[in-house]
Amino acid sequence: MAKVPELAERAGLDPGPALVVTDEHVADLHLGELMEAFGARSWKPRPLVVAPGEASKSMDTYSLVMDWALGVGITRQTPVFALGGGVVGDLAGFAAATLLRGLPLVQIPTTVVAQVDSALGGKTGINHGVGKNLIGAFYPPRLVVSDWGLLRTLFRSEVRAGCAEIIKHGLVADRPLATRLQRDLGSLMGLRDPIAPELLRDAAAVKATIVSGDEREAGRRALLNFGHTFGHAIEKVAGYGRILHGEAVALGMRAALHLSASLKAGSPLAPEADLPAPFAEADALVRDLRIRTTLDGLETPELMVAMQSDKKRAAAGLRFIVLDDIGAGRVADGVPVEMVEAAWAYARRVGAGG
Amino acid sequence: MAKVPELAERAGLDPGPALVVTDEHVADLHLGELMEAFGARSWKPRPLVVAPGEASKSMDTYSLVMDWALGVGITRQTPVFALGGGVVGDLAGFAAATLLRGLPLVQIPTTVVAQVDSALGGKTGINHGVGKNLIGAFYPPRLVVSDWGLLRTLFRSEVRAGCAEIIKHGLVADRPLATRLQRDLGSLMGLRDPIAPELLRDAAAVKATIVSGDEREAGRRALLNFGHTFGHAIEKVAGYGRILHGEAVALGMRAALHLSASLKAGSPLAPEADLPAPFAEADALVRDLRIRTTLDGLETPELMVAMQSDKKRAAAGLRFIVLDDIGAGRVADGVPVEMVEAAWAYARRVGAGG
Ligand SMILES: NC(=O)c1ccc[n+]([C@@H]2O[C@H](COP(=O)([O-])OP(=O)(O)OC[C@H]3O[C@@H](n4cnc5c(N)ncnc54)[C@H](O)[C@@H]3O)[C@@H](O)[C@H]2O)c1
Ligand SMILES: NC(=O)c1ccc[n+]([C@@H]2O[C@H](COP(=O)([O-])OP(=O)(O)OC[C@H]3O[C@@H](n4cnc5c(N)ncnc54)[C@H](O)[C@@H]3O)[C@@H](O)[C@H]2O)c1
Ligand SMILES: [Zn+2]
Ligand SMILES: [Zn+2]
């Protein structure tokens, strides 16, 4: 992180006033180091510390950030540094997108999710009472500085949940990455050098490649929703914040793998049976995350309804991301309801695997 | 306006649910016609009527529009129709830009300002206590439907103020337009067919040409601020809402023409003298708007301070848009303070001209 100011300058930003948005947890752990680095190169950073957690992705906090930024005094050249996880990145990114119709944005992601997913691809935004991420903008950062050392202070559960997204990247688009994860998931979850930073970097590259040329989410970008239609339904029915997003996605991926197998077979697989190759292998990788989330207490009919209101779903019929093979995801439209129900039944039986 | 639904369909939008944002004045006069046109082609428009006036370009109204839109239920395909002047266009445009990270936007401008300026070029946004238009996004509309017949219900003062922007377009970038205005300004202000619609269309084309290739306001787009550095200062010191923006711009253009002449002469022109050619001709055109605004009650030192805090000004020195000739605007940096003061003195002597 000591290099942030220098990298920002190389990216064309002039040392001077800058806004830094972070949350309380990250401020306690890492803000001092960043401020020192700025001080050493004659930047004048002004930090704003918001409350940690999803609740800060709200219209109220957004409005507060705007008041603060405009009160401090900014020009179109004043950069916004987002130091934190996906919450800070999405919130500060949306603020940067809409202050004076766009200030330069620098993402400094501090969670696994942020480093391999949310800080990349230009989606910014906040939540609304009606649903998550309903207000926002596509606004690519000028620069992303990922320092994997920052992840050491994360709770293990946060690291694990982030690793679910890394597995997802491998499964939908990068077979070699998936293969390496089969061997090295333990080193990744333990944040061991040099394997962890390599895998993090390569997982980030998968996302970057997928979104480049698909900024507005028409085509391949949809692959990144693998496990998410199921996962979002789980989060919604469980009540947002009860389980980590990555935990819901892990369980959702197991359902999506069952669905992939059913689609390949042409009829719903029995939920009691083991998955056939290559889905069994992928399924084992997800299970190795040892996430303990289950569907206990969540009814299938409710999950089905929750799934239907997911904003990313096409108006007609059920649309899912499925695998043809490991590393080969695709969009499947008009999926039969019985296959979806069988997938839920499978996920109910096996849980996320922990 | 009867053609709006058909034009929207030709622009690739499917008949179906749609959001229509307008203000009370426009709703009373023109919303019925639009709703009828939609009804005739199986659209399902949902109108939201906001209070008329600049105060609706606020975080509160924005938040209200978002609540309403998300409450009504939208998908990424639901278009937003902005029926109104610049206030409605800027507000609804910003909402469209940020609902689900971007809904298709159709501008139906109903004021002169909106038809030749605000509905074109993709700037959307709202005001903040600290200043105007400080929050927003660059977000081009999918379609702009300009029906000059809608202007007939405007107050004459609003038409006149809008014509100030048309003159501006001619002066900075289109000598033939300026020449036609010298002859036909009366017909334009009287909204007489066929001269008025022709001039409106050509003035809109000037803006469209200038902004194409300069979406983010780096270069030529700055020309559109001719008269505006002075004008914004006038609006600010007078108190926003006391005079129409176009009225302030008219007076500001007279100051900017004096400044242009001083720069050409190389020293501050006496405020008592008439302007030399070609500036006198341009000045006469502005005067012919017969706008009665003056600087009475506004002190020059206050106007100077207000000008310095205009967000569009470069950090170092005074930057203005000036004319080299009619139809040939340019950016002038590092303008001597004495010339600016002389320009204010000239504007104080002559007023806008009415
Ligand atoms: N924009 C996108 O494309 C995209 C993609 C995926 C997810 N997201 C969003 O990201 C958010 C989730 O991101 P997240 O998982 O990073 O959540 P988060 O930002 O809430 O961070 C999780 C927790 O870890 C803490 N934390 C962050 N960095 C830390 C560190 N280095 N050490 C110790 N604690 C630290 C935070 O304070 C928080 O309590 C969601 O809002 C989701 O919608 C966005
Ligand atoms: N986005 C841009 O590029 C851009 C450019 C210039 C101005 N603007 C913004 O535009 C706004 C000014 O626009 P405006 O002058 O259109 O103001 P406006 O939208 O407030 O309209 C002026 C008045 O006319 C009424 N009105 C609108 N259409 C009418 C009609 N057909 N008949 C009768 N009354 C009608 C309105 O209700 C209002 O009372 C400002 O907020 C300014 O910042 C934006
Ligand atoms: Zn995710
Ligand atoms: Zn203007």
PDB file of N, CA and C in Angstrom, chain A residues 8-83:
ATOM      1  N   ALA A   8      -0.609   6.095  -8.308  1.00  0.00           N
ATOM      2  CA  ALA A   8      -1.626   7.069  -8.723  1.00  0.00           C
ATOM      3  C   ALA A   8      -0.991   8.133  -9.609  1.00  0.00           C
ATOM      4  N   GLU A   9       0.193   8.580  -9.221  1.00  0.00           N
ATOM      5  CA  GLU A   9       0.871   9.596 -10.033  1.00  0.00           C
ATOM      6  C   GLU A   9       1.212   9.042 -11.405  1.00  0.00           C
ATOM      7  N   ARG A  10       1.680   7.799 -11.425  1.00  0.00           N
ATOM      8  CA  ARG A  10       1.989   7.199 -12.730  1.00  0.00           C
ATOM      9  C   ARG A  10       0.741   7.048 -13.587  1.00  0.00           C
ATOM     10  N   ALA A  11      -0.410   6.899 -12.915  1.00  0.00           N
ATOM     11  CA  ALA A  11      -1.671   6.783 -13.665  1.00  0.00           C
ATOM     12  C   ALA A  11      -2.197   8.155 -14.086  1.00  0.00           C
ATOM     13  N   GLY A  12      -1.403   9.185 -13.833  1.00  0.00           N
ATOM     14  CA  GLY A  12      -1.778  10.498 -14.350  1.00  0.00           C
ATOM     15  C   GLY A  12      -2.442  11.425 -13.345  1.00  0.00           C
ATOM     16  N   LEU A  13      -2.502  11.004 -12.092  1.00  0.00           N
ATOM     17  CA  LEU A  13      -3.124  11.867 -11.081  1.00  0.00           C
ATOM     18  C   LEU A  13      -2.046  12.727 -10.418  1.00  0.00           C
ATOM     19  N   ASP A  14      -2.368  13.987 -10.214  1.00  0.00           N
ATOM     20  CA  ASP A  14      -1.396  14.897  -9.614  1.00  0.00           C
ATOM     21  C   ASP A  14      -1.482  14.867  -8.097  1.00  0.00           C
ATOM     22  N   PRO A  15      -0.331  14.858  -7.414  1.00  0.00           N
ATOM     23  CA  PRO A  15      -0.355  14.938  -5.952  1.00  0.00           C
ATOM     24  C   PRO A  15      -1.094  16.205  -5.558  1.00  0.00           C
ATOM     25  N   GLY A  16      -1.914  16.091  -4.541  1.00  0.00           N
ATOM     26  CA  GLY A  16      -2.710  17.244  -4.115  1.00  0.00           C
ATOM     27  C   GLY A  16      -3.861  16.739  -3.285  1.00  0.00           C
ATOM     28  N   PRO A  17      -4.919  17.539  -3.180  1.00  0.00           N
ATOM     29  CA  PRO A  17      -6.064  17.117  -2.388  1.00  0.00           C
ATOM     30  C   PRO A  17      -6.655  15.822  -2.946  1.00  0.00           C
ATOM     31  N   ALA A  18      -7.108  14.949  -2.056  1.00  0.00           N
ATOM     32  CA  ALA A  18      -7.714  13.683  -2.469  1.00  0.00           C
ATOM     33  C   ALA A  18      -8.727  13.272  -1.405  1.00  0.00           C
ATOM     34  N   LEU A  19      -9.763  12.585  -1.846  1.00  0.00           N
ATOM     35  CA  LEU A  19     -10.740  12.049  -0.904  1.00  0.00           C
ATOM     36  C   LEU A  19     -10.427  10.575  -0.679  1.00  0.00           C
ATOM     37  N   VAL A  20     -10.494  10.141   0.558  1.00  0.00           N
ATOM     38  CA  VAL A  20     -10.293   8.725   0.879  1.00  0.00           C
ATOM     39  C   VAL A  20     -11.528   8.249   1.630  1.00  0.00           C
ATOM     40  N   VAL A  21     -12.222   7.271   1.069  1.00  0.00           N
ATOM     41  CA  VAL A  21     -13.394   6.715   1.738  1.00  0.00           C
ATOM     42  C   VAL A  21     -13.046   5.321   2.230  1.00  0.00           C
ATOM     43  N   THR A  22     -13.371   5.029   3.471  1.00  0.00           N
ATOM     44  CA  THR A  22     -13.076   3.708   4.030  1.00  0.00           C
ATOM     45  C   THR A  22     -14.133   3.386   5.088  1.00  0.00           C
ATOM     46  N   ASP A  23     -14.025   2.209   5.711  1.00  0.00           N
ATOM     47  CA  ASP A  23     -14.969   1.922   6.803  1.00  0.00           C
ATOM     48  C   ASP A  23     -14.199   1.762   8.121  1.00  0.00           C
ATOM     49  N   GLU A  24     -14.926   1.678   9.218  1.00  0.00           N
ATOM     50  CA  GLU A  24     -14.282   1.706  10.535  1.00  0.00           C
ATOM     51  C   GLU A  24     -13.272   0.579  10.731  1.00  0.00           C
ATOM     52  N   HIS A  25     -13.647  -0.632  10.293  1.00  0.00           N
ATOM     53  CA  HIS A  25     -12.707  -1.747  10.461  1.00  0.00           C
ATOM     54  C   HIS A  25     -11.418  -1.477   9.712  1.00  0.00           C
ATOM     55  N   VAL A  26     -11.553  -1.112   8.469  1.00  0.00           N
ATOM     56  CA  VAL A  26     -10.369  -0.914   7.630  1.00  0.00           C
ATOM     57  C   VAL A  26      -9.582   0.304   8.093  1.00  0.00           C
ATOM     58  N   ALA A  27     -10.295   1.326   8.553  1.00  0.00           N
ATOM     59  CA  ALA A  27      -9.604   2.520   9.054  1.00  0.00           C
ATOM     60  C   ALA A  27      -8.707   2.138  10.229  1.00  0.00           C
ATOM     61  N   ASP A  28      -9.237   1.341  11.164  1.00  0.00           N
ATOM     62  CA  ASP A  28      -8.452   0.939  12.332  1.00  0.00           C
ATOM     63  C   ASP A  28      -7.194   0.182  11.912  1.00  0.00           C
ATOM     64  N   LEU A  29      -7.344  -0.666  10.891  1.00  0.00           N
ATOM     65  CA  LEU A  29      -6.256  -1.572  10.538  1.00  0.00           C
ATOM     66  C   LEU A  29      -5.268  -0.975   9.535  1.00  0.00           C
ATOM     67  N   HIS A  30      -5.758  -0.216   8.573  1.00  0.00           N
ATOM     68  CA  HIS A  30      -4.891   0.103   7.434  1.00  0.00           C
ATOM     69  C   HIS A  30      -4.875   1.566   6.990  1.00  0.00           C
ATOM     70  N   LEU A  31      -5.748   2.398   7.528  1.00  0.00           N
ATOM     71  CA  LEU A  31      -5.796   3.776   7.031  1.00  0.00           C
ATOM     72  C   LEU A  31      -4.516   4.540   7.354  1.00  0.00           C
ATOM     73  N   GLY A  32      -3.957   4.285   8.545  1.00  0.00           N
ATOM     74  CA  GLY A  32      -2.745   4.997   8.950  1.00  0.00           C
ATOM     75  C   GLY A  32      -1.628   4.830   7.934  1.00  0.00           C
ATOM     76  N   GLU A  33      -1.464   3.595   7.475  1.00  0.00           N
ATOM     77  CA  GLU A  33      -0.384   3.316   6.528  1.00  0.00           C
ATOM     78  C   GLU A  33      -0.580   4.099   5.223  1.00  0.00           C
ATOM     79  N   LEU A  34      -1.825   4.151   4.783  1.00  0.00           N
ATOM     80  CA  LEU A  34      -2.097   4.867   3.534  1.00  0.00           C
ATOM     81  C   LEU A  34      -1.851   6.367   3.705  1.00  0.00           C
ATOM     82  N   MET A  35      -2.303   6.908   4.837  1.00  0.00           N
ATOM     83  CA  MET A  35      -2.134   8.341   5.070  1.00  0.00           C
ATOM     84  C   MET A  35      -0.649   8.705   5.127  1.00  0.00           C
ATOM     85  N   GLU A  36       0.130   7.808   5.744  1.00  0.00           N
ATOM     86  CA  GLU A  36       1.573   8.040   5.806  1.00  0.00           C
ATOM     87  C   GLU A  36       2.194   8.056   4.414  1.00  0.00           C
ATOM     88  N   ALA A  37       1.778   7.093   3.617  1.00  0.00           N
ATOM     89  CA  ALA A  37       2.314   7.023   2.258  1.00  0.00           C
ATOM     90  C   ALA A  37       1.986   8.298   1.490  1.00  0.00           C
ATOM     91  N   PHE A  38       0.778   8.796   1.666  1.00  0.00           N
ATOM     92  CA  PHE A  38       0.396  10.048   1.002  1.00  0.00           C
ATOM     93  C   PHE A  38       1.241  11.202   1.510  1.00  0.00           C
ATOM     94  N   GLY A  39       1.405  11.237   2.842  1.00  0.00           N
ATOM     95  CA  GLY A  39       2.149  12.335   3.451  1.00  0.00           C
ATOM     96  C   GLY A  39       3.575  12.422   2.919  1.00  0.00           C
ATOM     97  N   ALA A  40       4.149  11.248   2.639  1.00  0.00           N
ATOM     98  CA  ALA A  40       5.530  11.208   2.176  1.00  0.00           C
ATOM     99  C   ALA A  40       5.687  11.768   0.763  1.00  0.00           C
ATOM    100  N   ARG A  41       4.563  11.953   0.044  1.00  0.00           N
ATOM    101  CA  ARG A  41       4.675  12.459  -1.328  1.00  0.00           C
ATOM    102  C   ARG A  41       3.811  13.701  -1.560  1.00  0.00           C
ATOM    103  N   SER A  42       3.621  14.480  -0.547  1.00  0.00           N
ATOM    104  CA  SER A  42       2.928  15.773  -0.630  1.00  0.00           C
ATOM    105  C   SER A  42       1.509  15.697  -1.205  1.00  0.00           C
ATOM    106  N   TRP A  43       0.830  14.596  -0.921  1.00  0.00           N
ATOM    107  CA  TRP A  43      -0.611  14.571  -1.177  1.00  0.00           C
ATOM    108  C   TRP A  43      -1.324  15.156   0.047  1.00  0.00           C
ATOM    109  N   LYS A  44      -2.557  15.598  -0.154  1.00  0.00           N
ATOM    110  CA  LYS A  44      -3.355  16.089   0.971  1.00  0.00           C
ATOM    111  C   LYS A  44      -4.662  15.313   1.053  1.00  0.00           C
ATOM    112  N   PRO A  45      -4.599  14.078   1.572  1.00  0.00           N
ATOM    113  CA  PRO A  45      -5.793  13.231   1.612  1.00  0.00           C
ATOM    114  C   PRO A  45      -6.725  13.623   2.749  1.00  0.00           C
ATOM    115  N   ARG A  46      -8.028  13.540   2.478  1.00  0.00           N
ATOM    116  CA  ARG A  46      -9.048  13.794   3.496  1.00  0.00           C
ATOM    117  C   ARG A  46      -9.857  12.528   3.659  1.00  0.00           C
ATOM    118  N   PRO A  47      -9.762  11.851   4.786  1.00  0.00           N
ATOM    119  CA  PRO A  47     -10.482  10.586   4.942  1.00  0.00           C
ATOM    120  C   PRO A  47     -11.916  10.772   5.425  1.00  0.00           C
ATOM    121  N   LEU A  48     -12.796   9.910   4.935  1.00  0.00           N
ATOM    122  CA  LEU A  48     -14.155   9.790   5.486  1.00  0.00           C
ATOM    123  C   LEU A  48     -14.349   8.334   5.875  1.00  0.00           C
ATOM    124  N   VAL A  49     -14.706   8.099   7.117  1.00  0.00           N
ATOM    125  CA  VAL A  49     -14.859   6.732   7.613  1.00  0.00           C
ATOM    126  C   VAL A  49     -16.344   6.437   7.796  1.00  0.00           C
ATOM    127  N   VAL A  50     -16.859   5.490   7.044  1.00  0.00           N
ATOM    128  CA  VAL A  50     -18.278   5.132   7.180  1.00  0.00           C
ATOM    129  C   VAL A  50     -18.410   3.876   8.042  1.00  0.00           C
ATOM    130  N   ALA A  51     -19.618   3.593   8.458  1.00  0.00           N
ATOM    131  CA  ALA A  51     -19.853   2.386   9.255  1.00  0.00           C
ATOM    132  C   ALA A  51     -19.587   1.159   8.396  1.00  0.00           C
ATOM    133  N   PRO A  52     -19.018   0.095   8.986  1.00  0.00           N
ATOM    134  CA  PRO A  52     -18.783  -1.105   8.196  1.00  0.00           C
ATOM    135  C   PRO A  52     -20.098  -1.831   7.929  1.00  0.00           C
ATOM    136  N   GLY A  53     -20.143  -2.560   6.841  1.00  0.00           N
ATOM    137  CA  GLY A  53     -21.309  -3.393   6.572  1.00  0.00           C
ATOM    138  C   GLY A  53     -22.194  -2.870   5.462  1.00  0.00           C
ATOM    139  N   GLU A  54     -23.003  -3.788   4.959  1.00  0.00           N
ATOM    140  CA  GLU A  54     -23.880  -3.552   3.815  1.00  0.00           C
ATOM    141  C   GLU A  54     -24.787  -2.332   4.006  1.00  0.00           C
ATOM    142  N   ALA A  55     -25.129  -2.009   5.257  1.00  0.00           N
ATOM    143  CA  ALA A  55     -26.063  -0.897   5.495  1.00  0.00           C
ATOM    144  C   ALA A  55     -25.498   0.429   5.005  1.00  0.00           C
ATOM    145  N   SER A  56     -24.183   0.506   4.831  1.00  0.00           N
ATOM    146  CA  SER A  56     -23.606   1.761   4.326  1.00  0.00           C
ATOM    147  C   SER A  56     -23.813   1.941   2.826  1.00  0.00           C
ATOM    148  N   LYS A  57     -24.240   0.888   2.148  1.00  0.00           N
ATOM    149  CA  LYS A  57     -24.560   1.051   0.721  1.00  0.00           C
ATOM    150  C   LYS A  57     -26.001   1.549   0.598  1.00  0.00           C
ATOM    151  N   SER A  58     -26.274   2.720   1.179  1.00  0.00           N
ATOM    152  CA  SER A  58     -27.640   3.243   1.225  1.00  0.00           C
ATOM    153  C   SER A  58     -27.687   4.653   0.660  1.00  0.00           C
ATOM    154  N   MET A  59     -28.894   5.097   0.323  1.00  0.00           N
ATOM    155  CA  MET A  59     -29.086   6.467  -0.147  1.00  0.00           C
ATOM    156  C   MET A  59     -28.640   7.451   0.924  1.00  0.00           C
ATOM    157  N   ASP A  60     -28.879   7.127   2.193  1.00  0.00           N
ATOM    158  CA  ASP A  60     -28.479   8.037   3.266  1.00  0.00           C
ATOM    159  C   ASP A  60     -26.964   8.220   3.309  1.00  0.00           C
ATOM    160  N   THR A  61     -26.234   7.116   3.276  1.00  0.00           N
ATOM    161  CA  THR A  61     -24.779   7.240   3.354  1.00  0.00           C
ATOM    162  C   THR A  61     -24.231   7.880   2.089  1.00  0.00           C
ATOM    163  N   TYR A  62     -24.823   7.536   0.948  1.00  0.00           N
ATOM    164  CA  TYR A  62     -24.414   8.174  -0.311  1.00  0.00           C
ATOM    165  C   TYR A  62     -24.566   9.686  -0.201  1.00  0.00           C
ATOM    166  N   SER A  63     -25.715  10.111   0.278  1.00  0.00           N
ATOM    167  CA  SER A  63     -26.004  11.531   0.406  1.00  0.00           C
ATOM    168  C   SER A  63     -24.995  12.187   1.363  1.00  0.00           C
ATOM    169  N   LEU A  64     -24.666  11.473   2.416  1.00  0.00           N
ATOM    170  CA  LEU A  64     -23.674  11.974   3.383  1.00  0.00           C
ATOM    171  C   LEU A  64     -22.296  12.106   2.726  1.00  0.00           C
ATOM    172  N   VAL A  65     -21.916  11.134   1.938  1.00  0.00           N
ATOM    173  CA  VAL A  65     -20.621  11.206   1.247  1.00  0.00           C
ATOM    174  C   VAL A  65     -20.606  12.414   0.303  1.00  0.00           C
ATOM    175  N   MET A  66     -21.713  12.638  -0.399  1.00  0.00           N
ATOM    176  CA  MET A  66     -21.770  13.772  -1.332  1.00  0.00           C
ATOM    177  C   MET A  66     -21.661  15.088  -0.561  1.00  0.00           C
ATOM    178  N   ASP A  67     -22.401  15.212   0.535  1.00  0.00           N
ATOM    179  CA  ASP A  67     -22.326  16.430   1.351  1.00  0.00           C
ATOM    180  C   ASP A  67     -20.890  16.680   1.813  1.00  0.00           C
ATOM    181  N   TRP A  68     -20.284  15.620   2.296  1.00  0.00           N
ATOM    182  CA  TRP A  68     -18.922  15.737   2.799  1.00  0.00           C
ATOM    183  C   TRP A  68     -17.970  16.157   1.669  1.00  0.00           C
ATOM    184  N   ALA A  69     -18.032  15.469   0.554  1.00  0.00           N
ATOM    185  CA  ALA A  69     -17.092  15.739  -0.545  1.00  0.00           C
ATOM    186  C   ALA A  69     -17.265  17.164  -1.072  1.00  0.00           C
ATOM    187  N   LEU A  70     -18.512  17.585  -1.245  1.00  0.00           N
ATOM    188  CA  LEU A  70     -18.751  18.920  -1.784  1.00  0.00           C
ATOM    189  C   LEU A  70     -18.440  19.984  -0.740  1.00  0.00           C
ATOM    190  N   GLY A  71     -18.578  19.623   0.524  1.00  0.00           N
ATOM    191  CA  GLY A  71     -18.252  20.562   1.592  1.00  0.00           C
ATOM    192  C   GLY A  71     -16.748  20.764   1.722  1.00  0.00           C
ATOM    193  N   VAL A  72     -15.995  19.699   1.587  1.00  0.00           N
ATOM    194  CA  VAL A  72     -14.542  19.753   1.666  1.00  0.00           C
ATOM    195  C   VAL A  72     -13.975  20.621   0.538  1.00  0.00           C
ATOM    196  N   GLY A  73     -14.658  20.571  -0.595  1.00  0.00           N
ATOM    197  CA  GLY A  73     -14.173  21.359  -1.731  1.00  0.00           C
ATOM    198  C   GLY A  73     -13.391  20.481  -2.683  1.00  0.00           C
ATOM    199  N   ILE A  74     -13.904  20.311  -3.896  1.00  0.00           N
ATOM    200  CA  ILE A  74     -13.259  19.435  -4.870  1.00  0.00           C
ATOM    201  C   ILE A  74     -13.256  20.117  -6.234  1.00  0.00           C
ATOM    202  N   THR A  75     -12.359  19.649  -7.091  1.00  0.00           N
ATOM    203  CA  THR A  75     -12.423  20.028  -8.500  1.00  0.00           C
ATOM    204  C   THR A  75     -12.582  18.729  -9.293  1.00  0.00           C
ATOM    205  N   ARG A  76     -12.726  18.849 -10.603  1.00  0.00           N
ATOM    206  CA  ARG A  76     -12.877  17.640 -11.432  1.00  0.00           C
ATOM    207  C   ARG A  76     -11.646  16.761 -11.406  1.00  0.00           C
ATOM    208  N   GLN A  77     -10.542  17.308 -10.869  1.00  0.00           N
ATOM    209  CA  GLN A  77      -9.299  16.525 -10.832  1.00  0.00           C
ATOM    210  C   GLN A  77      -9.086  15.843  -9.486  1.00  0.00           C
ATOM    211  N   THR A  78      -9.935  16.097  -8.521  1.00  0.00           N
ATOM    212  CA  THR A  78      -9.734  15.503  -7.196  1.00  0.00           C
ATOM    213  C   THR A  78     -10.055  14.017  -7.221  1.00  0.00           C
ATOM    214  N   PRO A  79      -9.089  13.150  -6.951  1.00  0.00           N
ATOM    215  CA  PRO A  79      -9.400  11.726  -7.003  1.00  0.00           C
ATOM    216  C   PRO A  79     -10.090  11.226  -5.733  1.00  0.00           C
ATOM    217  N   VAL A  80     -10.857  10.153  -5.923  1.00  0.00           N
ATOM    218  CA  VAL A  80     -11.482   9.451  -4.806  1.00  0.00           C
ATOM    219  C   VAL A  80     -10.782   8.103  -4.663  1.00  0.00           C
ATOM    220  N   PHE A  81     -10.229   7.849  -3.478  1.00  0.00           N
ATOM    221  CA  PHE A  81      -9.620   6.557  -3.180  1.00  0.00           C
ATOM    222  C   PHE A  81     -10.600   5.752  -2.333  1.00  0.00           C
ATOM    223  N   ALA A  82     -10.964   4.567  -2.810  1.00  0.00           N
ATOM    224  CA  ALA A  82     -11.868   3.700  -2.060  1.00  0.00           C
ATOM    225  C   ALA A  82     -11.026   2.618  -1.399  1.00  0.00           C
ATOM    226  N   LEU A  83     -10.851   2.725  -0.094  1.00  0.00           N
ATOM    227  CA  LEU A  83     -10.026   1.771   0.652  1.00  0.00           C
ATOM    228  C   LEU A  83     -10.949   0.860   1.445  1.00  0.00           C
TER     229      LEU A  83
END
